[in-house]
Amino acid sequence: MLKMKRRMYITISCLLLLLSTMCNTSVSANEARDRTEVLQEIDEYMTRSMKANHIKAASLAIANNDEVFYAKGYGTFADGQSVTEETPFPIASLSKSFTALAVLQLADKGMIDLDATYASYFPELSPKDPRVLDITIRHLLNQTSGLNDKVNPDMTRNPQFQSLNETNRLLNKVQLAHNPGTAYSYHNPNYVLLANLVESVSGEFFSDYLKKHIFEPLGMNHTFSVTSTQQINDNKTIPLGHYLSLGRSIGQSEPLWFIEGPAGIASTAEDMSLWMLAQYHGSLLSPALMKQYHTAGTIGPYGIGWLANQDESGRRTISHSGIFWTYKSEEMVYLDDQMGIAVMFNSGLNAFVNYSAFIDGIANIMRGEKPTISFLNGRNMEIIVIALILVTLIRGVFAYFRIRRRNKQLTISKLILITFGRLIPVLILLSLSPLVTFIGGGRVLPWLGIWTTLSSPIIWLVVCSLVNFVHLAFYYYIYIENKKNGYA
């Protein structure tokens, strides 16, 4: 009886073990099949979204749990060479989180006090505005220093800085827009100053510090830092940037801009995946400082190199976008889900392209939801603008004949009203810079940046203006003729 029970026990154990093995094999097969389907869906979504927005090349990085889930390049270089997961792209302002990490690492070692003043590390400063002496390291990190683009030119600075050593000069001359720590103003030179601080305190060149203490420890072997956009233009391993105009993607070198600290890093899909993994599995900071690193500031959601927030489900997120005129990048790390998504593009900021929608679409796929591509995508919006240009030209021709038929009804009061109405497109064109600054939260853009961002609407406004000038010339000719003939 005992032997029978023992045989039954052994038999049942073997059956359970076999069943368990079969189940595990089945689960593994399902996981492999599901992953293949997910990756296929991601590829299809990326391809369709790029086509819908006239984007020539992009790079996608996905970190999930403990692994690099997916890293892939899409599209080609100008010479037809394929973009791969090892192709570097400028990540623009995504660089700020790296600069912030460098500052926090030095704080971890007791070399920097986040609540000490910046001036305490540079006693040679002699600012004309005494409030500059109250700017702390934390103010710079949180973008609450009192500096902004209006009082301290960034993209419009001419000439641009050549090195970090020059940057302290701006603090001696500037008049702050507000008291430090009282208002948020996104301003790239805050992070130029932080890069200068890292270089001064560590005794290493900023690019060398990033490589030795961040890139190499994380295995980011294809990531590097530059000082200006000229080095991006000269680097042939980086795809040529583009801007969009009337449905065409136009190749363009990035305008000259000093970017070391706030926007100077170029990286790859593989490396960005490793970077995002480090946000929830990293050991580059103490737990206390890592928590601060991912926490919003006291004024608004901007924390320490990240926008710290919650999504619609209440899950903690850290994110940032990167903007150049011919490149764009988006990054979102879902801390509670242990997932990160970054996408880099070789096309720049454009009024009609919602680059953050790529992040939302990929996140939906990763969660088993269906991604959508908005009807109001870049391609369709460009078609609408082209249609508006054609309608404007056609209406302009018909309006010419209508003006001729009503030539004797023109009075001085009507002429004044007509003149004002016809000059509206010109007034909008002349007001574009302050309008963009207002909409952009105080950022002051160079005219080249306004052009690459709003190329198609600007062309439409120019066409409207030219048509209206022709009409006005004819109106004034008619009015003068009427006056000669006694009608006016």
CSV table of C-alpha atoms in Angstrom, one decimal:
chain,number,residue,atom,x,y,z
A,1,MET,CA,0.0,0.0,0.0
A,2,LEU,CA,2.8,2.3,0.9
A,3,LYS,CA,4.6,1.5,-2.3
A,4,MET,CA,1.5,2.1,-4.3
A,5,LYS,CA,1.1,5.6,-2.6
A,6,ARG,CA,4.7,6.3,-3.3
A,7,ARG,CA,4.3,5.3,-7.0
A,8,MET,CA,1.1,7.4,-7.2
A,9,TYR,CA,2.9,10.4,-5.7
A,10,ILE,CA,5.9,10.0,-8.1
A,11,THR,CA,3.5,9.6,-11.0
A,12,ILE,CA,1.4,12.7,-10.1
A,13,SER,CA,4.6,14.7,-9.4
A,14,CYS,CA,5.9,13.8,-12.9
A,15,LEU,CA,2.6,14.7,-14.5
A,16,LEU,CA,2.5,18.0,-12.7
A,17,LEU,CA,6.1,18.7,-13.7
A,18,LEU,CA,5.4,17.8,-17.3
A,19,LEU,CA,2.2,20.0,-17.2
A,20,SER,CA,4.1,22.8,-15.7
A,21,THR,CA,6.8,22.6,-18.4
A,22,MET,CA,4.2,22.5,-21.1
A,23,CYS,CA,2.4,25.5,-19.6
A,24,ASN,CA,5.7,27.4,-19.3
A,25,THR,CA,6.5,26.6,-22.9
A,26,SER,CA,3.1,27.8,-23.9
A,27,VAL,CA,3.4,31.0,-22.0
A,28,SER,CA,6.8,31.7,-23.5
A,29,ALA,CA,5.5,31.1,-26.9
A,30,ASN,CA,2.6,33.4,-26.3
A,31,GLU,CA,4.9,36.1,-24.9
A,32,ALA,CA,7.1,35.8,-27.9
A,33,ARG,CA,4.1,36.0,-30.2
A,34,ASP,CA,2.6,38.9,-28.3
A,35,ARG,CA,5.9,40.8,-28.3
A,36,THR,CA,6.3,40.2,-32.1
A,37,GLU,CA,2.8,41.6,-32.6
A,38,VAL,CA,3.5,44.6,-30.4
A,39,LEU,CA,6.7,45.4,-32.2
A,40,GLN,CA,4.9,45.1,-35.6
A,41,GLU,CA,2.2,47.4,-34.4
A,42,ILE,CA,4.7,49.9,-33.2
A,43,ASP,CA,6.6,49.8,-36.5
A,44,GLU,CA,3.3,50.3,-38.4
A,45,TYR,CA,2.3,53.2,-36.2
A,46,MET,CA,5.6,54.9,-36.4
A,47,THR,CA,5.7,54.6,-40.2
A,48,ARG,CA,2.1,55.9,-40.6
A,49,SER,CA,2.7,58.8,-38.2
A,50,MET,CA,5.9,59.8,-39.9
A,51,LYS,CA,4.2,59.8,-43.3
A,52,ALA,CA,1.2,61.7,-41.9
A,53,ASN,CA,3.6,64.5,-40.7
A,54,HIS,CA,6.2,64.5,-43.5
A,55,ILE,CA,9.0,63.3,-41.2
A,56,LYS,CA,12.0,61.9,-43.0
A,57,ALA,CA,13.8,60.1,-40.2
A,58,ALA,CA,13.2,59.2,-36.5
A,59,SER,CA,14.6,57.1,-33.7
A,60,LEU,CA,12.5,55.3,-31.1
A,61,ALA,CA,13.6,54.1,-27.7
A,62,ILE,CA,11.4,52.0,-25.3
A,63,ALA,CA,12.5,50.9,-21.8
A,64,ASN,CA,10.2,48.5,-20.0
A,65,ASN,CA,10.7,47.0,-16.6
A,66,ASP,CA,14.3,45.7,-16.5
A,67,GLU,CA,15.1,45.7,-20.2
A,68,VAL,CA,15.6,47.7,-23.4
A,69,PHE,CA,12.3,46.7,-24.9
A,70,TYR,CA,12.8,48.2,-28.3
A,71,ALA,CA,15.3,50.5,-30.0
A,72,LYS,CA,15.0,51.2,-33.7
A,73,GLY,CA,15.7,53.8,-36.3
A,74,TYR,CA,13.2,54.7,-39.1
A,75,GLY,CA,13.8,56.4,-42.5
A,76,THR,CA,17.0,57.3,-44.2
A,77,PHE,CA,19.8,59.9,-44.5
A,78,ALA,CA,19.8,62.3,-47.4
A,79,ASP,CA,22.1,59.8,-49.3
A,80,GLY,CA,19.7,56.9,-48.8
A,81,GLN,CA,21.6,55.3,-45.9
A,82,SER,CA,19.3,53.7,-43.4
A,83,VAL,CA,18.8,55.2,-39.9
A,84,THR,CA,19.5,52.5,-37.2
A,85,GLU,CA,19.2,52.2,-33.5
A,86,GLU,CA,22.9,53.4,-33.3
A,87,THR,CA,22.3,56.6,-35.4
A,88,PRO,CA,22.8,59.7,-33.2
A,89,PHE,CA,20.2,62.4,-33.1
A,90,PRO,CA,20.4,65.8,-31.2
A,91,ILE,CA,18.1,65.5,-28.2
A,92,ALA,CA,18.1,69.3,-27.6
A,93,SER,CA,16.5,70.2,-24.2
A,94,LEU,CA,16.3,66.5,-23.1
A,95,SER,CA,19.9,67.4,-22.2
A,96,LYS,CA,18.8,69.4,-19.2
A,97,SER,CA,18.1,66.2,-17.2
A,98,PHE,CA,21.7,65.1,-17.8
A,99,THR,CA,23.0,68.5,-16.6
A,100,ALA,CA,20.8,68.3,-13.6
A,101,LEU,CA,22.0,64.8,-12.8
A,102,ALA,CA,25.6,66.1,-12.9
A,103,VAL,CA,24.8,68.8,-10.4
A,104,LEU,CA,23.1,66.4,-8.1
A,105,GLN,CA,26.0,63.9,-8.3
A,106,LEU,CA,28.3,66.7,-7.1
A,107,ALA,CA,25.7,67.5,-4.4
A,108,ASP,CA,25.7,63.9,-3.4
A,109,LYS,CA,29.5,64.1,-2.8
A,110,GLY,CA,29.1,67.3,-0.7
A,111,MET,CA,30.8,69.4,-3.4
A,112,ILE,CA,27.7,71.5,-4.2
A,113,ASP,CA,25.0,72.8,-1.9
A,114,LEU,CA,21.7,73.1,-3.8
A,115,ASP,CA,20.5,76.0,-1.6
A,116,ALA,CA,23.8,77.9,-1.7
A,117,THR,CA,24.0,80.9,-4.0
A,118,TYR,CA,25.6,80.6,-7.4
A,119,ALA,CA,27.7,83.6,-6.6
A,120,SER,CA,29.3,81.7,-3.6
A,121,TYR,CA,31.0,79.5,-6.2
A,122,PHE,CA,32.1,82.5,-8.2
A,123,PRO,CA,33.2,85.3,-5.8
A,124,GLU,CA,34.5,87.3,-8.8
A,125,LEU,CA,30.9,88.1,-9.8
A,126,SER,CA,30.0,91.8,-9.5
A,127,PRO,CA,26.5,92.2,-10.9
A,128,LYS,CA,24.8,95.6,-11.4
A,129,ASP,CA,21.6,94.0,-10.1
A,130,PRO,CA,22.2,92.9,-6.5
A,131,ARG,CA,19.4,90.3,-6.7
A,132,VAL,CA,21.7,88.2,-8.9
A,133,LEU,CA,23.7,87.4,-5.7
A,134,ASP,CA,20.5,85.8,-4.3
A,135,ILE,CA,20.2,83.2,-7.2
A,136,THR,CA,20.7,79.7,-5.7
A,137,ILE,CA,21.6,76.5,-7.5
A,138,ARG,CA,18.1,75.3,-6.9
A,139,HIS,CA,16.7,78.4,-8.6
A,140,LEU,CA,18.7,77.6,-11.7
A,141,LEU,CA,17.6,74.0,-11.7
A,142,ASN,CA,13.9,74.9,-11.2
A,143,GLN,CA,14.0,77.7,-13.8
A,144,THR,CA,13.1,80.3,-11.2
A,145,SER,CA,16.3,82.4,-11.2
A,146,GLY,CA,14.7,85.6,-12.4
A,147,LEU,CA,16.3,85.4,-15.8
A,148,ASN,CA,14.3,85.1,-19.0
A,149,ASP,CA,14.7,85.6,-22.7
A,150,LYS,CA,13.5,89.2,-22.6
A,151,VAL,CA,16.1,90.4,-20.2
A,152,ASN,CA,18.8,88.0,-21.2
A,153,PRO,CA,18.8,87.0,-24.9
A,154,ASP,CA,19.4,83.4,-25.7
A,155,MET,CA,18.5,82.2,-29.2
A,156,THR,CA,18.7,85.8,-30.4
A,157,ARG,CA,22.0,86.6,-28.8
A,158,ASN,CA,24.5,87.9,-31.3
A,159,PRO,CA,27.3,86.9,-31.2
A,160,GLN,CA,26.7,83.7,-29.5
A,161,PHE,CA,28.9,82.4,-26.6
A,162,GLN,CA,31.9,80.4,-27.6
A,163,SER,CA,32.6,78.7,-24.3
A,164,LEU,CA,31.2,78.2,-20.8
A,165,ASN,CA,33.9,80.6,-19.5
A,166,GLU,CA,32.1,83.5,-21.0
A,167,THR,CA,28.7,82.9,-19.5
A,168,ASN,CA,29.2,84.6,-16.1
A,169,ARG,CA,29.6,87.9,-17.9
A,170,LEU,CA,25.8,87.9,-18.5
A,171,LEU,CA,25.1,87.9,-14.8
A,172,ASN,CA,27.2,91.1,-14.3
A,173,LYS,CA,25.2,93.0,-16.9
A,174,VAL,CA,21.6,91.6,-16.6
A,175,GLN,CA,18.7,93.2,-14.8
A,176,LEU,CA,16.5,90.4,-13.5
A,177,ALA,CA,12.9,90.1,-14.7
A,178,HIS,CA,11.7,89.1,-11.2
A,179,ASN,CA,13.1,88.3,-7.8
A,180,PRO,CA,14.8,84.8,-7.6
A,181,GLY,CA,12.5,82.0,-6.5
A,182,THR,CA,9.2,84.0,-7.1
A,183,ALA,CA,8.3,83.1,-10.7
A,184,TYR,CA,8.9,80.4,-13.3
A,185,SER,CA,10.6,81.3,-16.6
A,186,TYR,CA,12.0,78.6,-18.9
A,187,HIS,CA,15.4,79.9,-19.9
A,188,ASN,CA,18.2,77.9,-21.4
A,189,PRO,CA,21.1,80.0,-19.9
A,190,ASN,CA,20.0,78.8,-16.5
A,191,TYR,CA,21.5,75.4,-17.5
A,192,VAL,CA,24.5,77.0,-19.3
A,193,LEU,CA,25.3,78.4,-15.8
A,194,LEU,CA,24.8,75.0,-14.2
A,195,ALA,CA,27.2,73.4,-16.8
A,196,ASN,CA,29.7,76.1,-15.9
A,197,LEU,CA,29.3,75.2,-12.2
A,198,VAL,CA,29.9,71.5,-12.9
A,199,GLU,CA,33.0,72.3,-14.8
A,200,SER,CA,34.3,74.7,-12.1
A,201,VAL,CA,33.5,72.4,-9.1
A,202,SER,CA,34.6,69.1,-10.7
A,203,GLY,CA,37.7,70.5,-12.3
A,204,GLU,CA,36.7,68.6,-15.5
A,205,PHE,CA,35.5,69.9,-18.9
A,206,PHE,CA,31.7,69.5,-18.9
A,207,SER,CA,31.6,67.1,-21.8
A,208,ASP,CA,34.3,65.0,-20.1
A,209,TYR,CA,32.4,64.9,-16.8
A,210,LEU,CA,29.2,63.7,-18.6
A,211,LYS,CA,31.2,61.0,-20.4
A,212,LYS,CA,33.0,59.7,-17.3
A,213,HIS,CA,30.3,60.0,-14.7
A,214,ILE,CA,27.1,59.4,-16.6
A,215,PHE,CA,27.5,58.1,-20.2
A,216,GLU,CA,30.1,55.4,-19.5
A,217,PRO,CA,28.6,54.1,-16.2
A,218,LEU,CA,25.3,53.6,-18.0
A,219,GLY,CA,26.8,52.0,-21.1
A,220,MET,CA,25.8,55.0,-23.3
A,221,ASN,CA,28.7,54.4,-25.7
A,222,HIS,CA,27.3,56.4,-28.6
A,223,THR,CA,26.2,59.5,-26.7
A,224,PHE,CA,28.2,62.7,-26.7
A,225,SER,CA,28.0,66.4,-25.8
A,226,VAL,CA,28.8,69.4,-28.0
A,227,THR,CA,29.1,73.1,-27.3
A,228,SER,CA,27.3,74.6,-30.4
A,229,THR,CA,25.0,73.6,-33.2
A,230,GLN,CA,27.8,74.0,-35.6
A,231,GLN,CA,29.3,70.7,-34.4
A,232,ILE,CA,25.9,69.0,-35.1
A,233,ASN,CA,26.0,70.4,-38.6
A,234,ASP,CA,29.5,69.2,-39.2
A,235,ASN,CA,28.9,65.7,-37.8
A,236,LYS,CA,28.0,63.4,-40.8
A,237,THR,CA,26.8,60.6,-38.6
A,238,ILE,CA,23.8,62.8,-37.6
A,239,PRO,CA,21.0,62.9,-40.2
A,240,LEU,CA,20.5,66.3,-41.8
A,241,GLY,CA,17.7,68.3,-40.1
A,242,HIS,CA,14.5,69.5,-41.9
A,243,TYR,CA,11.7,71.9,-41.6
A,244,LEU,CA,8.2,71.7,-43.2
A,245,SER,CA,6.8,74.1,-45.8
A,246,LEU,CA,3.7,73.6,-47.9
A,247,GLY,CA,3.8,69.9,-47.6
A,248,ARG,CA,7.5,69.5,-48.3
A,249,SER,CA,10.3,68.5,-46.0
A,250,ILE,CA,13.2,70.8,-46.7
A,251,GLY,CA,16.8,70.0,-45.6
A,252,GLN,CA,18.4,72.8,-43.5
A,253,SER,CA,21.5,73.2,-41.3
A,254,GLU,CA,20.7,74.1,-37.7
A,255,PRO,CA,21.2,77.8,-37.1
A,256,LEU,CA,24.2,78.7,-34.9
A,257,TRP,CA,23.4,78.5,-31.2
A,258,PHE,CA,25.5,77.9,-28.1
A,259,ILE,CA,23.9,74.8,-26.4
A,260,GLU,CA,26.4,73.3,-23.9
A,261,GLY,CA,24.4,72.4,-20.8
A,262,PRO,CA,20.8,73.0,-21.8
A,263,ALA,CA,20.7,71.3,-25.2
A,264,GLY,CA,24.1,70.0,-26.3
A,265,ILE,CA,23.7,66.2,-26.2
A,266,ALA,CA,23.3,63.8,-29.1
A,267,SER,CA,22.2,60.2,-28.4
A,268,THR,CA,20.9,57.0,-30.0
A,269,ALA,CA,17.8,54.9,-29.5
A,270,GLU,CA,19.8,52.2,-27.7
A,271,ASP,CA,21.5,54.7,-25.4
A,272,MET,CA,18.3,56.6,-24.5
A,273,SER,CA,16.7,53.3,-23.5
A,274,LEU,CA,19.5,52.8,-21.0
A,275,TRP,CA,19.1,56.3,-19.8
A,276,MET,CA,15.4,55.8,-19.1
A,277,LEU,CA,16.0,52.5,-17.3
A,278,ALA,CA,18.4,54.4,-15.0
A,279,GLN,CA,15.5,56.6,-13.9
A,280,TYR,CA,13.8,53.8,-12.0
A,281,HIS,CA,16.7,51.3,-11.7
A,282,GLY,CA,19.7,53.5,-11.5
A,283,SER,CA,22.4,53.8,-8.9
A,284,LEU,CA,23.9,57.1,-10.0
A,285,LEU,CA,22.3,59.0,-7.1
A,286,SER,CA,21.4,58.4,-3.5
A,287,PRO,CA,17.7,57.6,-3.0
A,288,ALA,CA,17.0,60.9,-1.3
A,289,LEU,CA,18.4,63.0,-4.2
A,290,MET,CA,16.8,60.7,-6.7
A,291,LYS,CA,13.5,61.5,-5.2
A,292,GLN,CA,14.2,65.2,-5.4
A,293,TYR,CA,15.4,64.7,-9.0
A,294,HIS,CA,11.9,63.4,-9.9
A,295,THR,CA,9.9,65.9,-7.9
A,296,ALA,CA,8.2,69.0,-9.2
A,297,GLY,CA,9.4,72.4,-8.0
A,298,THR,CA,7.5,74.7,-5.7
A,299,ILE,CA,6.4,76.9,-8.6
A,300,GLY,CA,4.8,74.8,-11.3
A,301,PRO,CA,5.6,71.3,-12.5
A,302,TYR,CA,9.2,72.0,-13.6
A,303,GLY,CA,11.5,70.3,-11.1
A,304,ILE,CA,15.2,69.4,-11.6
A,305,GLY,CA,15.7,69.0,-15.3
A,306,TRP,CA,12.3,67.3,-15.7
A,307,LEU,CA,8.6,68.1,-15.8
A,308,ALA,CA,7.3,66.0,-12.9
A,309,ASN,CA,3.6,65.3,-13.1
A,310,GLN,CA,0.9,62.6,-13.1
A,311,ASP,CA,-1.0,61.2,-16.1
A,312,GLU,CA,-4.8,60.8,-16.3
A,313,SER,CA,-4.6,57.7,-14.1
A,314,GLY,CA,-2.6,59.3,-11.4
A,315,ARG,CA,0.6,57.6,-12.3
A,316,ARG,CA,3.9,59.5,-11.7
A,317,THR,CA,5.6,60.7,-14.8
A,318,ILE,CA,8.7,62.7,-15.7
A,319,SER,CA,9.0,64.1,-19.1
A,320,HIS,CA,10.8,66.7,-21.3
A,321,SER,CA,10.7,67.8,-24.9
A,322,GLY,CA,13.6,69.0,-27.0
A,323,ILE,CA,13.3,71.8,-29.6
A,324,PHE,CA,15.6,72.8,-32.4
A,325,TRP,CA,14.5,74.4,-35.6
A,326,THR,CA,15.4,71.3,-37.6
A,327,TYR,CA,15.3,68.6,-35.0
A,328,LYS,CA,12.8,67.6,-32.3
A,329,SER,CA,12.7,65.1,-29.4
A,330,GLU,CA,10.1,63.9,-26.9
A,331,GLU,CA,10.7,61.8,-23.7
A,332,MET,CA,8.3,60.4,-21.1
A,333,VAL,CA,9.2,58.0,-18.2
A,334,TYR,CA,6.3,56.4,-16.4
A,335,LEU,CA,7.9,55.8,-13.0
A,336,ASP,CA,5.1,53.7,-11.5
A,337,ASP,CA,4.8,51.6,-14.6
A,338,GLN,CA,8.6,51.3,-15.0
A,339,MET,CA,8.4,52.2,-18.6
A,340,GLY,CA,10.0,54.9,-20.7
A,341,ILE,CA,9.5,56.1,-24.3
A,342,ALA,CA,11.7,58.6,-26.2
A,343,VAL,CA,11.4,59.6,-29.8
A,344,MET,CA,13.9,61.7,-31.8
A,345,PHE,CA,13.2,63.3,-35.2
A,346,ASN,CA,15.2,65.0,-37.9
A,347,SER,CA,12.4,67.6,-38.4
A,348,GLY,CA,12.0,70.7,-36.2
A,349,LEU,CA,9.4,72.5,-34.2
A,350,ASN,CA,6.3,73.0,-36.4
A,351,ALA,CA,2.9,74.5,-35.6
A,352,PHE,CA,1.1,71.6,-37.3
A,353,VAL,CA,3.0,68.6,-36.0
A,354,ASN,CA,2.1,67.2,-32.6
A,355,TYR,CA,5.3,65.3,-31.7
A,356,SER,CA,4.1,64.4,-28.3
A,357,ALA,CA,1.3,62.3,-29.9
A,358,PHE,CA,4.0,59.8,-30.9
A,359,ILE,CA,4.6,59.2,-27.2
A,360,ASP,CA,0.9,58.8,-26.5
A,361,GLY,CA,0.5,56.4,-29.4
A,362,ILE,CA,3.4,54.2,-28.4
A,363,ALA,CA,2.3,54.1,-24.8
A,364,ASN,CA,-1.2,53.0,-25.9
A,365,ILE,CA,0.3,50.1,-27.9
A,366,MET,CA,2.4,49.1,-24.9
A,367,ARG,CA,-0.7,49.0,-22.7
A,368,GLY,CA,-2.7,47.0,-25.3
A,369,GLU,CA,-4.8,50.0,-26.4
A,370,LYS,CA,-5.3,51.2,-29.9
A,371,PRO,CA,-3.3,54.2,-31.1
A,372,THR,CA,-4.9,56.9,-33.2
A,373,ILE,CA,-3.5,59.4,-35.6
A,374,SER,CA,-5.3,62.7,-35.5
A,375,PHE,CA,-6.9,64.0,-38.7
A,376,LEU,CA,-5.3,67.4,-37.9
A,377,ASN,CA,-1.9,66.0,-38.6
A,378,GLY,CA,0.9,67.8,-40.4
A,379,ARG,CA,0.1,66.5,-43.9
A,380,ASN,CA,-3.6,67.5,-43.7
A,381,MET,CA,-3.0,70.8,-42.1
A,382,GLU,CA,-0.5,71.7,-44.9
A,383,ILE,CA,-3.1,70.6,-47.4
A,384,ILE,CA,-5.6,73.0,-45.8
A,385,VAL,CA,-3.1,75.9,-46.0
A,386,ILE,CA,-2.4,75.1,-49.6
A,387,ALA,CA,-6.1,75.2,-50.3
A,388,LEU,CA,-6.4,78.5,-48.5
A,389,ILE,CA,-3.6,80.0,-50.7
A,390,LEU,CA,-5.5,78.8,-53.8
A,391,VAL,CA,-8.8,80.2,-52.5
A,392,THR,CA,-7.1,83.5,-51.7
A,393,LEU,CA,-5.7,83.8,-55.2
A,394,ILE,CA,-9.0,82.9,-56.9
A,395,ARG,CA,-11.0,85.2,-54.6
A,396,GLY,CA,-8.4,87.9,-55.4
A,397,VAL,CA,-9.1,87.7,-59.1
A,398,PHE,CA,-12.9,87.8,-58.6
A,399,ALA,CA,-12.6,90.7,-56.2
A,400,TYR,CA,-10.7,92.6,-58.8
A,401,PHE,CA,-13.7,92.5,-61.2
A,402,ARG,CA,-16.1,93.2,-58.4
A,403,ILE,CA,-14.1,96.4,-57.5
A,404,ARG,CA,-14.3,97.6,-61.1
A,405,ARG,CA,-18.1,97.2,-61.2
A,406,ARG,CA,-18.5,99.3,-58.0
A,407,ASN,CA,-16.0,102.0,-58.8
A,408,LYS,CA,-18.5,104.9,-58.4
A,409,GLN,CA,-19.6,103.8,-54.9
A,410,LEU,CA,-16.3,104.4,-53.3
A,411,THR,CA,-16.1,107.1,-50.6
A,412,ILE,CA,-13.3,108.2,-48.3
A,413,SER,CA,-14.9,106.5,-45.3
A,414,LYS,CA,-15.2,103.3,-47.2
A,415,LEU,CA,-11.6,103.6,-48.4
A,416,ILE,CA,-10.4,104.0,-44.9
A,417,LEU,CA,-12.3,100.9,-43.7
A,418,ILE,CA,-11.1,98.9,-46.8
A,419,THR,CA,-7.5,100.0,-46.1
A,420,PHE,CA,-7.6,98.9,-42.5
A,421,GLY,CA,-9.2,95.5,-43.4
A,422,ARG,CA,-6.7,94.8,-46.2
A,423,LEU,CA,-3.7,95.6,-44.0
A,424,ILE,CA,-4.7,93.0,-41.3
A,425,PRO,CA,-2.5,90.2,-42.8
A,426,VAL,CA,0.5,92.6,-42.9
A,427,LEU,CA,-0.2,93.6,-39.3
A,428,ILE,CA,-0.2,90.0,-38.3
A,429,LEU,CA,3.1,89.4,-40.0
A,430,LEU,CA,4.7,92.3,-38.3
A,431,SER,CA,3.3,91.1,-34.9
A,432,LEU,CA,4.4,87.5,-35.3
A,433,SER,CA,7.5,87.9,-33.0
A,434,PRO,CA,5.6,89.3,-30.0
A,435,LEU,CA,2.7,87.0,-30.6
A,436,VAL,CA,4.9,83.9,-30.7
A,437,THR,CA,6.7,85.1,-27.5
A,438,PHE,CA,3.3,85.5,-25.8
A,439,ILE,CA,2.0,82.1,-26.8
A,440,GLY,CA,5.4,80.5,-26.1
A,441,GLY,CA,5.4,81.6,-22.4
A,442,GLY,CA,8.0,84.4,-22.9
A,443,ARG,CA,10.5,82.6,-25.2
A,444,VAL,CA,11.9,85.0,-27.7
A,445,LEU,CA,12.5,83.3,-31.1
A,446,PRO,CA,14.8,84.5,-33.9
A,447,TRP,CA,13.0,85.2,-37.2
A,448,LEU,CA,14.6,82.1,-38.7
A,449,GLY,CA,13.0,80.0,-35.9
A,450,ILE,CA,9.6,81.7,-36.5
A,451,TRP,CA,9.9,80.9,-40.2
A,452,THR,CA,10.7,77.2,-39.8
A,453,THR,CA,8.0,76.8,-37.2
A,454,LEU,CA,5.3,78.7,-39.2
A,455,SER,CA,6.5,78.5,-42.8
A,456,SER,CA,3.2,77.6,-44.4
A,457,PRO,CA,1.0,80.1,-42.5
A,458,ILE,CA,3.6,82.8,-43.2
A,459,ILE,CA,3.4,82.1,-46.9
A,460,TRP,CA,-0.4,82.3,-46.8
A,461,LEU,CA,-0.2,85.6,-45.0
A,462,VAL,CA,2.3,86.9,-47.5
A,463,VAL,CA,0.0,85.9,-50.4
A,464,CYS,CA,-2.9,87.6,-48.6
A,465,SER,CA,-0.9,90.7,-48.2
A,466,LEU,CA,0.2,90.8,-51.8
A,467,VAL,CA,-3.3,90.3,-53.1
A,468,ASN,CA,-4.6,92.9,-50.8
A,469,PHE,CA,-1.9,95.4,-51.8
A,470,VAL,CA,-2.9,94.9,-55.5
A,471,HIS,CA,-6.6,95.5,-54.5
A,472,LEU,CA,-5.6,98.6,-52.4
A,473,ALA,CA,-3.6,100.1,-55.3
A,474,PHE,CA,-6.7,99.6,-57.5
A,475,TYR,CA,-9.0,101.1,-54.9
A,476,TYR,CA,-6.8,104.2,-54.5
A,477,TYR,CA,-6.6,104.5,-58.3
A,478,ILE,CA,-10.4,104.4,-58.6
A,479,TYR,CA,-10.8,106.9,-55.7
A,480,ILE,CA,-8.4,109.3,-57.4
A,481,GLU,CA,-10.1,108.9,-60.7
A,482,ASN,CA,-13.6,109.4,-59.1
A,483,LYS,CA,-12.4,112.5,-57.4
A,484,LYS,CA,-11.1,113.9,-60.7
A,485,ASN,CA,-14.5,113.2,-62.3
A,486,GLY,CA,-16.5,114.6,-59.4
A,487,TYR,CA,-17.8,111.3,-58.0
A,488,ALA,CA,-15.9,111.3,-54.7
